[in-house]
Amino acid sequence: VGSLLVFASDAIQVLLHPEIPDGYNEREIAAYLGYESEDPERSFFTAIRKLAPGRRLMVENGNLRVERYWSPHPSEIRYSRDEEYALHFLEILQRSVADRLRDAGAFAGVAMSGGLDSTSVAALVQRAGYSTRAYTFAFNRLAECDERAFSGAMSEELGLEVEPVEAECLWSLESQAVIPLSPDTPFFGWRTCFDEIHRRIAARGGRVLLMGHGADDLLKGSPLVYAERLHRGDLRVILDLASYARSRQESVLRLLYRYLGRPHV
C-alpha cells in the first residue's frame, strides 16, 4: 500500500494493519468452493498476495520482485514387483508418522473414522511403540453419518480404546461455545468438533492429534493426468472421461473442456 509493505505468516495478521483494505477476492473464494485449482499467489482478499511455494520476495529500493529459489526434481522409481512399491510407501509413511510423535506427550491421539486413512495411521502409531487413544464422531440424529460401527471394528482389530465425540451438539450453529471469526477460510464446519478432541487430549497429557485428512486427495492424484494422457497420444482418455461424465450425470463437453481443453490452453 504505497510505500508500506506488510507481511506475515497468515492473512489475518496482515489485515490487522489499519492501512490494509479488507475486500474479499470473490473469484478465489469461488474457486475454493468449487474444488478448482487455486492460484498459488491469490488469497481470499483483494489486497493480499500469497508467496507461492519455493519462492522468495525481494524488496530493494522500493522495488519488489519474486524469484524461485527451489524446484522439486523427483527421480522416477522403478521396481520389478508391485509389492516393492508398497513396501517403499510403507517405509516412508511409517517414518512420516514417527516424525510427528516426537513430542506426543503421554499418548498419541488419532481421529478415527474407520476408513483406510485413519486406521493406517493408527496402526503405524502402535507399530512405533506409542500409547494410542482414538476419537470418533458420533451421530444420533444423522445416523447415516455415524462411524462408530466402523471405528469400533477397527479399534477391536488394533486393540485401541475409542472415545466417541458427540458431534451433533458441537456444530457451529448449535454449539454454545463462542466460535472465533476466521475470515481467512469460508469453511470451519468441523472446527468446534476437533476443538473438543484437542481439549480431551490436553486434559490427559497428550500433545498430538493425528488424522487421515488429505489422504483422499493424495491418493486420487492430480486431474492433470488426463491432459497428460492426451498429450502422450492416448485417445482412450476421451472415452474414459465421457463414461465418467455420464456416471455423474454431468455434461460430457464440460468435463472434456475442464480436464483436457483448459489445461492445454
Short mmCIF file of C-alpha atoms in Angstrom, two decimals:
data_model
loop_
_atom_site.label_atom_id
_atom_site.label_comp_id
_atom_site.label_asym_id
_atom_site.label_seq_id
_atom_site.Cartn_x
_atom_site.Cartn_y
_atom_site.Cartn_z
CA VAL A 1 0.00 0.00 0.00
CA GLY A 2 2.01 2.96 -1.26
CA SER A 3 5.46 2.54 0.28
CA LEU A 4 4.11 0.26 3.02
CA LEU A 5 4.93 -3.46 2.89
CA VAL A 6 3.14 -5.69 5.39
CA PHE A 7 4.00 -9.38 5.60
CA ALA A 8 3.10 -12.21 7.97
CA SER A 9 2.56 -15.96 8.02
CA ASP A 10 -1.22 -15.53 7.96
CA ALA A 11 -3.52 -13.24 6.00
CA ILE A 12 -5.45 -12.34 9.15
CA GLN A 13 -2.30 -10.88 10.70
CA VAL A 14 -1.85 -8.66 7.65
CA LEU A 15 -5.46 -7.50 7.85
CA LEU A 16 -4.90 -6.25 11.39
CA HIS A 17 -2.87 -3.36 9.98
CA PRO A 18 -5.18 -0.33 9.67
CA GLU A 19 -3.83 0.61 6.21
CA ILE A 20 -4.78 -2.71 4.60
CA PRO A 21 -8.22 -2.83 2.88
CA ASP A 22 -10.23 -5.95 3.70
CA GLY A 23 -12.21 -6.54 0.49
CA TYR A 24 -12.79 -10.17 -0.48
CA ASN A 25 -11.48 -11.77 -3.66
CA GLU A 26 -14.71 -13.45 -4.79
CA ARG A 27 -13.03 -15.26 -7.68
CA GLU A 28 -10.63 -17.09 -5.39
CA ILE A 29 -13.38 -17.96 -2.91
CA ALA A 30 -15.48 -19.38 -5.76
CA ALA A 31 -12.51 -21.47 -6.94
CA TYR A 32 -12.03 -22.80 -3.40
CA LEU A 33 -15.69 -23.75 -3.00
CA GLY A 34 -15.81 -25.30 -6.48
CA TYR A 35 -12.74 -27.54 -5.87
CA GLU A 36 -10.97 -25.83 -8.76
CA SER A 37 -7.22 -25.38 -8.95
CA GLU A 38 -6.34 -22.30 -6.93
CA ASP A 39 -3.82 -19.67 -7.95
CA PRO A 40 -0.88 -20.21 -5.55
CA GLU A 41 -0.41 -16.44 -5.28
CA ARG A 42 -4.01 -15.30 -4.78
CA SER A 43 -5.55 -15.08 -1.32
CA PHE A 44 -9.18 -14.63 -0.29
CA PHE A 45 -8.51 -10.86 -0.06
CA THR A 46 -8.01 -8.46 -2.96
CA ALA A 47 -5.17 -6.55 -1.29
CA ILE A 48 -3.17 -9.57 -0.12
CA ARG A 49 -0.98 -11.81 -2.25
CA LYS A 50 0.47 -15.14 -1.17
CA LEU A 51 4.07 -16.13 -1.70
CA ALA A 52 3.97 -19.36 -3.70
CA PRO A 53 5.94 -22.41 -2.52
CA GLY A 54 9.64 -22.42 -3.36
CA ARG A 55 9.75 -18.64 -3.92
CA ARG A 56 11.07 -15.62 -2.07
CA LEU A 57 10.13 -11.95 -2.19
CA MET A 58 12.98 -9.50 -2.63
CA VAL A 59 12.48 -5.81 -1.78
CA GLU A 60 15.20 -3.31 -2.67
CA ASN A 61 14.96 0.47 -3.02
CA GLY A 62 11.18 0.34 -3.29
CA ASN A 63 11.20 -2.38 -5.98
CA LEU A 64 9.62 -5.78 -5.41
CA ARG A 65 10.46 -8.96 -7.24
CA VAL A 66 9.64 -12.61 -6.69
CA GLU A 67 12.16 -15.29 -7.59
CA ARG A 68 12.11 -19.04 -7.37
CA TYR A 69 14.86 -20.49 -5.20
CA TRP A 70 13.87 -24.17 -5.23
CA SER A 71 12.11 -26.62 -7.53
CA PRO A 72 11.40 -30.28 -6.88
CA HIS A 73 13.32 -32.74 -9.02
CA PRO A 74 11.63 -36.08 -8.34
CA SER A 75 13.50 -39.10 -9.57
CA GLU A 76 11.50 -41.86 -11.19
CA ILE A 77 11.30 -45.03 -9.10
CA ARG A 78 11.16 -48.35 -10.91
CA TYR A 79 10.67 -51.72 -9.20
CA SER A 80 10.11 -55.13 -10.73
CA ARG A 81 7.18 -56.09 -8.46
CA ASP A 82 4.15 -54.21 -7.10
CA GLU A 83 4.98 -55.43 -3.60
CA GLU A 84 8.21 -53.43 -3.66
CA TYR A 85 6.30 -50.18 -4.30
CA ALA A 86 4.01 -50.99 -1.37
CA LEU A 87 6.96 -51.68 0.94
CA HIS A 88 8.67 -48.45 -0.06
CA PHE A 89 5.48 -46.47 0.53
CA LEU A 90 5.03 -48.14 3.93
CA GLU A 91 8.58 -47.21 4.91
CA ILE A 92 8.00 -43.54 4.03
CA LEU A 93 4.61 -43.42 5.75
CA GLN A 94 5.97 -45.06 8.91
CA ARG A 95 8.79 -42.51 9.07
CA SER A 96 6.34 -39.67 8.50
CA VAL A 97 4.13 -40.83 11.38
CA ALA A 98 7.11 -41.38 13.69
CA ASP A 99 8.42 -37.85 12.98
CA ARG A 100 5.14 -36.39 14.27
CA LEU A 101 5.26 -38.37 17.51
CA ARG A 102 8.47 -36.94 18.95
CA ASP A 103 6.54 -34.52 21.20
CA ALA A 104 3.40 -36.64 21.66
CA GLY A 105 3.42 -36.48 25.45
CA ALA A 106 1.59 -39.16 27.43
CA PHE A 107 -0.05 -40.69 24.35
CA ALA A 108 -0.91 -40.05 20.70
CA GLY A 109 -4.47 -39.17 19.75
CA VAL A 110 -5.92 -40.38 16.45
CA ALA A 111 -9.10 -39.08 14.79
CA MET A 112 -10.62 -42.43 13.85
CA SER A 113 -13.29 -42.64 11.17
CA GLY A 114 -12.76 -46.33 10.50
CA GLY A 115 -11.61 -45.65 6.94
CA LEU A 116 -8.34 -46.70 5.36
CA ASP A 117 -6.55 -43.44 6.07
CA SER A 118 -7.08 -43.02 9.80
CA THR A 119 -6.76 -46.73 10.59
CA SER A 120 -3.46 -46.94 8.68
CA VAL A 121 -2.13 -44.04 10.73
CA ALA A 122 -3.36 -45.62 13.98
CA ALA A 123 -1.70 -48.94 13.15
CA LEU A 124 1.61 -47.21 12.42
CA VAL A 125 1.43 -45.26 15.69
CA GLN A 126 1.15 -48.55 17.52
CA ARG A 127 3.93 -50.09 15.46
CA ALA A 128 6.14 -47.17 16.54
CA GLY A 129 5.51 -48.22 20.15
CA TYR A 130 3.40 -45.26 21.32
CA SER A 131 0.36 -45.41 23.56
CA THR A 132 -2.64 -44.52 21.41
CA ARG A 133 -6.17 -43.29 22.01
CA ALA A 134 -8.75 -42.98 19.23
CA TYR A 135 -11.60 -40.48 18.93
CA THR A 136 -14.60 -40.84 16.62
CA PHE A 137 -17.50 -38.52 15.82
CA ALA A 138 -20.85 -39.89 16.99
CA PHE A 139 -24.18 -39.00 15.35
CA ASN A 140 -27.60 -39.97 16.71
CA ARG A 141 -30.00 -37.89 14.61
CA LEU A 142 -27.92 -38.15 11.42
CA ALA A 143 -27.47 -41.89 11.71
CA GLU A 144 -26.06 -42.23 8.18
CA CYS A 145 -23.09 -40.08 9.25
CA ASP A 146 -22.31 -42.17 12.33
CA GLU A 147 -18.99 -44.01 12.08
CA ARG A 148 -18.94 -45.87 15.38
CA ALA A 149 -19.55 -49.25 13.75
CA PHE A 150 -16.51 -48.83 11.50
CA SER A 151 -14.23 -47.19 14.05
CA GLY A 152 -15.26 -49.74 16.69
CA ALA A 153 -14.43 -52.67 14.43
CA MET A 154 -11.02 -51.26 13.61
CA SER A 155 -10.36 -50.41 17.24
CA GLU A 156 -11.05 -54.02 18.20
CA GLU A 157 -8.71 -55.19 15.45
CA LEU A 158 -5.96 -52.84 16.63
CA GLY A 159 -6.74 -53.16 20.34
CA LEU A 160 -7.41 -49.42 20.67
CA GLU A 161 -9.64 -47.63 23.10
CA VAL A 162 -12.05 -45.46 21.10
CA GLU A 163 -13.84 -42.49 22.64
CA PRO A 164 -17.00 -41.10 20.97
CA VAL A 165 -17.38 -37.36 20.49
CA GLU A 166 -20.99 -36.17 20.20
CA ALA A 167 -20.60 -34.14 17.03
CA GLU A 168 -24.20 -33.00 16.63
CA CYS A 169 -24.12 -30.78 19.71
CA LEU A 170 -20.84 -29.23 18.55
CA TRP A 171 -21.95 -27.94 15.15
CA SER A 172 -21.19 -24.26 14.60
CA LEU A 173 -24.89 -23.29 14.54
CA GLU A 174 -25.79 -25.32 17.65
CA SER A 175 -22.71 -25.10 19.82
CA GLN A 176 -22.92 -22.88 22.90
CA ALA A 177 -19.21 -22.13 22.60
CA VAL A 178 -18.08 -18.84 21.12
CA ILE A 179 -16.55 -19.56 17.73
CA PRO A 180 -13.71 -17.18 16.85
CA LEU A 181 -14.15 -15.47 13.49
CA SER A 182 -11.72 -16.73 10.87
CA PRO A 183 -12.27 -14.78 7.65
CA ASP A 184 -9.23 -16.46 6.11
CA THR A 185 -11.32 -19.51 5.20
CA PRO A 186 -15.00 -19.92 4.37
CA PHE A 187 -15.04 -23.42 5.84
CA PHE A 188 -14.79 -24.29 9.52
CA GLY A 189 -17.67 -26.75 9.95
CA TRP A 190 -15.61 -29.32 11.86
CA ARG A 191 -13.60 -26.81 13.84
CA THR A 192 -15.59 -26.98 17.08
CA CYS A 193 -15.62 -30.80 16.88
CA PHE A 194 -11.85 -31.01 16.64
CA ASP A 195 -11.50 -28.37 19.36
CA GLU A 196 -13.34 -30.77 21.68
CA ILE A 197 -10.90 -33.58 20.80
CA HIS A 198 -7.96 -31.25 21.42
CA ARG A 199 -9.40 -30.34 24.83
CA ARG A 200 -9.75 -34.01 25.82
CA ILE A 201 -6.25 -34.89 24.65
CA ALA A 202 -4.70 -31.98 26.54
CA ALA A 203 -6.62 -32.90 29.71
CA ARG A 204 -5.00 -36.37 29.65
CA GLY A 205 -1.47 -35.11 28.98
CA GLY A 206 -1.36 -35.72 25.23
CA ARG A 207 0.06 -33.23 22.75
CA VAL A 208 -0.55 -34.70 19.27
CA LEU A 209 -3.66 -35.48 17.20
CA LEU A 210 -3.09 -37.44 14.00
CA MET A 211 -5.71 -37.87 11.28
CA GLY A 212 -6.08 -39.09 7.71
CA HIS A 213 -7.27 -35.73 6.39
CA GLY A 214 -5.97 -35.06 2.88
CA ALA A 215 -5.14 -38.67 2.05
CA ASP A 216 -8.04 -38.96 -0.41
CA ASP A 217 -6.65 -36.02 -2.40
CA LEU A 218 -3.16 -37.51 -2.30
CA LEU A 219 -4.17 -40.98 -3.45
CA LYS A 220 -6.53 -39.94 -6.25
CA GLY A 221 -3.75 -37.88 -7.78
CA SER A 222 -3.93 -34.77 -9.93
CA PRO A 223 -6.67 -34.20 -12.52
CA LEU A 224 -3.89 -33.08 -14.87
CA VAL A 225 -3.20 -36.76 -15.54
CA TYR A 226 -5.99 -36.69 -18.15
CA ALA A 227 -4.34 -33.88 -20.11
CA GLU A 228 -1.01 -35.68 -19.79
CA ARG A 229 -2.53 -38.84 -21.29
CA LEU A 230 -3.90 -36.88 -24.24
CA HIS A 231 -0.54 -35.13 -24.67
CA ARG A 232 1.07 -38.57 -24.96
CA GLY A 233 -1.42 -39.58 -27.65
CA ASP A 234 -3.68 -41.79 -25.52
CA LEU A 235 -7.09 -41.11 -27.09
CA ARG A 236 -8.81 -43.58 -24.75
CA VAL A 237 -8.82 -40.79 -22.17
CA ILE A 238 -11.69 -39.18 -24.09
CA LEU A 239 -13.83 -42.33 -23.69
CA ASP A 240 -12.86 -42.58 -20.01
CA LEU A 241 -13.93 -39.00 -19.32
CA ALA A 242 -17.16 -39.40 -21.29
CA SER A 243 -18.04 -42.50 -19.27
CA TYR A 244 -17.18 -40.70 -16.04
CA ALA A 245 -19.37 -37.73 -17.01
CA ARG A 246 -22.35 -39.97 -17.76
CA SER A 247 -21.94 -41.83 -14.45
CA ARG A 248 -22.13 -38.49 -12.62
CA GLN A 249 -24.86 -37.13 -14.91
CA GLU A 250 -22.63 -34.22 -15.92
CA SER A 251 -22.11 -32.56 -19.27
CA VAL A 252 -19.60 -34.53 -21.35
CA LEU A 253 -18.41 -31.41 -23.19
CA ARG A 254 -17.94 -29.50 -19.95
CA LEU A 255 -15.81 -32.29 -18.44
CA LEU A 256 -13.75 -32.64 -21.63
CA TYR A 257 -13.03 -28.92 -21.54
CA ARG A 258 -12.22 -28.94 -17.81
CA TYR A 259 -9.76 -31.85 -17.93
CA LEU A 260 -8.41 -31.71 -21.50
CA GLY A 261 -9.07 -28.32 -23.06
CA ARG A 262 -8.34 -25.90 -20.25
CA PRO A 263 -5.00 -27.44 -19.13
CA HIS A 264 -3.68 -27.29 -22.70
CA VAL A 265 -4.94 -23.72 -23.18
#
